[in-house]
Amino acid sequence: AILYGIGFVLIPAKMGEFYGVQPQPNAMLNIQYFGSALLALGVIVWFARDLDWAAVRGVLIGSAVGDVVGGLITIWGISQGLVNALAWSSVVIYVLLLLGALYLLRPASAH
């Protein structure tokens, strides 16, 4: 998330090009907003790893919700032709992150 966030903030046109997004000013601004959110999420998750379980649980639940919503939005964007087929790689990443969060949220006795 941190690396993608930095890329989307600093080189939005190049990152958008990978996904077939036209380099219009409003699209580039939205890509940069998305990058800032990814950057924030990456930093939150990174620093949460050393917190107590209640705090980590909250971060994992929030991440899981974001993964589901982000995955659904990406699938919608693909179906509408707003992004190219490379966006399926983002869906895969969302699914893997969701599975990781759900795995870690299992009861402690299941680990």
Short mmCIF file of C-alpha atoms in Angstrom, two decimals:
data_model
loop_
_atom_site.label_atom_id
_atom_site.label_comp_id
_atom_site.label_asym_id
_atom_site.label_seq_id
_atom_site.Cartn_x
_atom_site.Cartn_y
_atom_site.Cartn_z
CA ALA A 1 0.00 0.00 0.00
CA ILE A 2 2.81 2.40 0.85
CA LEU A 3 4.65 1.84 -2.43
CA TYR A 4 1.52 2.08 -4.56
CA GLY A 5 0.42 5.14 -2.58
CA ILE A 6 3.70 6.92 -3.25
CA GLY A 7 3.45 6.03 -6.94
CA PHE A 8 -0.13 7.25 -7.26
CA VAL A 9 0.71 10.54 -5.49
CA LEU A 10 3.98 11.33 -7.28
CA ILE A 11 3.44 9.91 -10.78
CA PRO A 12 -0.35 9.70 -11.23
CA ALA A 13 -0.27 9.85 -15.04
CA LYS A 14 2.15 6.91 -15.31
CA MET A 15 0.26 4.84 -12.71
CA GLY A 16 -3.05 5.63 -14.40
CA GLU A 17 -1.59 4.67 -17.77
CA PHE A 18 -0.98 1.12 -16.49
CA TYR A 19 -4.72 0.79 -15.88
CA GLY A 20 -5.85 2.53 -19.06
CA VAL A 21 -6.98 5.73 -17.34
CA GLN A 22 -6.92 8.79 -19.60
CA PRO A 23 -4.60 11.53 -18.24
CA GLN A 24 -7.32 14.13 -17.67
CA PRO A 25 -6.67 16.59 -14.82
CA ASN A 26 -9.70 15.46 -12.77
CA ALA A 27 -8.71 11.79 -13.13
CA MET A 28 -5.13 12.57 -12.08
CA LEU A 29 -6.40 14.40 -9.00
CA ASN A 30 -8.59 11.43 -8.07
CA ILE A 31 -5.65 9.07 -8.55
CA GLN A 32 -3.61 11.24 -6.19
CA TYR A 33 -6.41 11.18 -3.60
CA PHE A 34 -6.49 7.38 -3.93
CA GLY A 35 -2.72 7.33 -3.47
CA SER A 36 -2.93 9.40 -0.32
CA ALA A 37 -5.50 6.98 1.12
CA LEU A 38 -3.30 3.99 0.25
CA LEU A 39 -0.30 5.70 1.80
CA ALA A 40 -2.25 6.41 5.00
CA LEU A 41 -3.57 2.84 5.17
CA GLY A 42 -0.10 1.39 4.67
CA VAL A 43 1.37 3.52 7.45
CA ILE A 44 -1.53 2.71 9.82
CA VAL A 45 -1.20 -1.03 9.23
CA TRP A 46 2.60 -0.86 9.56
CA PHE A 47 2.51 0.88 12.94
CA ALA A 48 -0.47 -1.11 14.23
CA ARG A 49 1.51 -4.34 14.13
CA ASP A 50 3.08 -3.55 17.52
CA LEU A 51 -0.13 -2.52 19.29
CA ASP A 52 -2.34 -4.54 21.63
CA TRP A 53 -4.82 -7.00 20.13
CA ALA A 54 -7.87 -4.72 20.48
CA ALA A 55 -6.20 -2.00 18.39
CA VAL A 56 -4.88 -4.49 15.82
CA ARG A 57 -8.34 -6.08 15.58
CA GLY A 58 -9.86 -2.69 14.78
CA VAL A 59 -7.29 -2.07 12.06
CA LEU A 60 -7.89 -5.54 10.59
CA ILE A 61 -11.68 -5.09 10.56
CA GLY A 62 -11.34 -1.69 8.90
CA SER A 63 -8.91 -3.13 6.37
CA ALA A 64 -11.25 -6.03 5.60
CA VAL A 65 -14.15 -3.65 4.96
CA GLY A 66 -11.95 -1.51 2.72
CA ASP A 67 -10.76 -4.58 0.82
CA VAL A 68 -14.32 -5.72 0.11
CA VAL A 69 -15.48 -2.26 -0.99
CA GLY A 70 -12.33 -1.59 -3.03
CA GLY A 71 -12.62 -4.96 -4.75
CA LEU A 72 -16.26 -4.36 -5.63
CA ILE A 73 -15.53 -0.87 -6.96
CA THR A 74 -12.68 -2.25 -9.06
CA ILE A 75 -14.90 -4.99 -10.52
CA TRP A 76 -17.54 -2.34 -11.31
CA GLY A 77 -14.91 -0.16 -13.00
CA ILE A 78 -13.75 -3.09 -15.11
CA SER A 79 -17.33 -3.97 -16.10
CA GLN A 80 -17.97 -0.34 -17.14
CA GLY A 81 -14.79 -0.17 -19.22
CA LEU A 82 -13.32 2.55 -17.01
CA VAL A 83 -10.09 0.60 -16.47
CA ASN A 84 -8.36 -2.09 -18.48
CA ALA A 85 -7.87 -5.78 -17.71
CA LEU A 86 -4.78 -5.05 -15.60
CA ALA A 87 -7.23 -3.93 -12.90
CA TRP A 88 -7.99 -7.62 -12.28
CA SER A 89 -4.57 -7.73 -10.59
CA SER A 90 -5.95 -5.19 -8.11
CA VAL A 91 -8.95 -7.45 -7.46
CA VAL A 92 -6.54 -10.32 -6.74
CA ILE A 93 -4.59 -8.12 -4.32
CA TYR A 94 -7.81 -7.06 -2.56
CA VAL A 95 -8.86 -10.72 -2.21
CA LEU A 96 -5.45 -11.74 -0.83
CA LEU A 97 -5.44 -8.86 1.65
CA LEU A 98 -9.00 -9.74 2.71
CA LEU A 99 -8.07 -13.38 3.23
CA GLY A 100 -5.05 -12.33 5.30
CA ALA A 101 -7.16 -10.05 7.49
CA LEU A 102 -9.83 -12.72 7.97
CA TYR A 103 -7.17 -15.30 8.83
CA LEU A 104 -5.70 -13.04 11.50
CA LEU A 105 -9.17 -12.21 12.87
CA ARG A 106 -9.92 -15.87 13.60
CA PRO A 107 -10.16 -16.75 17.29
CA ALA A 108 -6.73 -17.11 18.94
CA SER A 109 -7.33 -20.81 19.57
CA ALA A 110 -7.60 -21.36 15.79
CA HIS A 111 -4.09 -19.94 15.07
#
